[in-house]
CSV table of C-alpha atoms in Angstrom, one decimal:
chain,number,residue,atom,x,y,z
A,171,UNK,CA,12.8,17.5,44.6
A,172,UNK,CA,11.7,19.4,41.5
A,173,UNK,CA,12.5,18.1,38.0
A,174,UNK,CA,13.4,21.6,37.1
A,175,UNK,CA,16.6,21.1,39.1
A,176,UNK,CA,17.5,17.9,37.4
A,177,UNK,CA,19.8,17.9,34.3
A,178,UNK,CA,19.2,15.5,31.5
A,179,UNK,CA,21.4,12.5,31.2
A,180,UNK,CA,22.3,11.1,27.8
A,181,UNK,CA,22.8,7.3,27.6
A,182,UNK,CA,24.5,6.0,24.5
A,183,UNK,CA,23.3,2.6,23.3
A,184,UNK,CA,25.1,0.9,20.3
A,185,UNK,CA,24.2,-2.1,18.3
A,186,UNK,CA,25.2,-4.0,15.2
A,187,UNK,CA,23.0,-3.4,12.1
A,188,UNK,CA,20.7,-0.8,10.7
A,189,UNK,CA,17.9,1.1,12.4
A,190,UNK,CA,14.9,-1.2,12.9
A,191,UNK,CA,17.1,-4.3,12.8
A,192,UNK,CA,16.4,-7.0,15.4
A,193,UNK,CA,19.2,-5.7,17.5
A,194,UNK,CA,17.8,-2.2,17.4
A,195,UNK,CA,14.3,-3.3,18.2
A,196,UNK,CA,15.6,-5.4,21.1
A,197,UNK,CA,17.6,-2.5,22.5
A,198,UNK,CA,14.6,-0.2,22.3
A,199,UNK,CA,12.4,-2.8,24.0
A,200,UNK,CA,14.9,-3.3,26.8
A,201,UNK,CA,16.0,0.2,27.5
A,202,UNK,CA,12.8,2.2,26.9
A,203,UNK,CA,11.0,0.0,29.4
A,204,UNK,CA,13.7,1.0,32.0
A,205,UNK,CA,13.6,4.8,31.1
A,206,UNK,CA,11.1,5.8,33.7
A,207,UNK,CA,12.1,9.5,33.9
A,208,UNK,CA,12.1,12.3,31.4
A,209,UNK,CA,15.6,13.3,32.5
A,210,UNK,CA,17.2,10.4,30.6
A,211,UNK,CA,17.8,10.7,26.9
A,212,UNK,CA,18.5,7.4,25.0
A,213,UNK,CA,20.8,7.8,22.0
A,214,UNK,CA,21.0,4.8,19.7
A,215,UNK,CA,23.8,4.3,17.2
A,216,UNK,CA,24.7,1.6,14.8
A,217,UNK,CA,27.9,-0.2,14.0
A,218,UNK,CA,28.7,-2.6,11.1
A,219,UNK,CA,30.7,-5.1,13.1
A,220,UNK,CA,30.6,-6.7,16.6
A,221,UNK,CA,34.1,-5.5,17.3
A,222,UNK,CA,33.0,-2.0,16.7
A,223,UNK,CA,30.3,-2.3,19.4
A,224,UNK,CA,32.9,-3.5,21.9
A,225,UNK,CA,35.2,-0.7,21.0
A,226,UNK,CA,32.5,1.9,21.3
A,227,UNK,CA,31.7,0.8,24.9
A,228,UNK,CA,35.3,0.3,25.8
A,229,UNK,CA,36.3,3.8,24.7
A,230,UNK,CA,33.3,5.4,26.4
A,231,UNK,CA,31.6,6.5,23.1
A,232,UNK,CA,28.6,4.5,24.2
A,233,UNK,CA,27.3,3.5,27.7
A,234,UNK,CA,25.8,0.1,26.6
A,235,UNK,CA,26.2,-2.3,23.7
A,236,UNK,CA,23.6,-4.7,22.4
A,237,UNK,CA,25.0,-7.8,20.7
A,238,UNK,CA,23.0,-10.5,18.9
A,239,UNK,CA,23.4,-14.1,19.7
A,240,UNK,CA,22.9,-16.4,16.7
A,241,UNK,CA,22.5,-20.2,16.7
A,242,UNK,CA,22.8,-22.3,13.6
């Protein structure tokens, strides 16, 4: 099958924090290792609160959400 016939698929990945935060770096590390084809476009977005990440995935705005787990 030729790649010319494949359409690009966009995958939304949302996380808490700014670009280059630990959550963003973890998301890139995880998903970019799995992105073996050029037909997948990874789109990262940031949210300020954990509940906003859940809402983004629940409403379909994003495909995956990356949450940090902290231990004190």
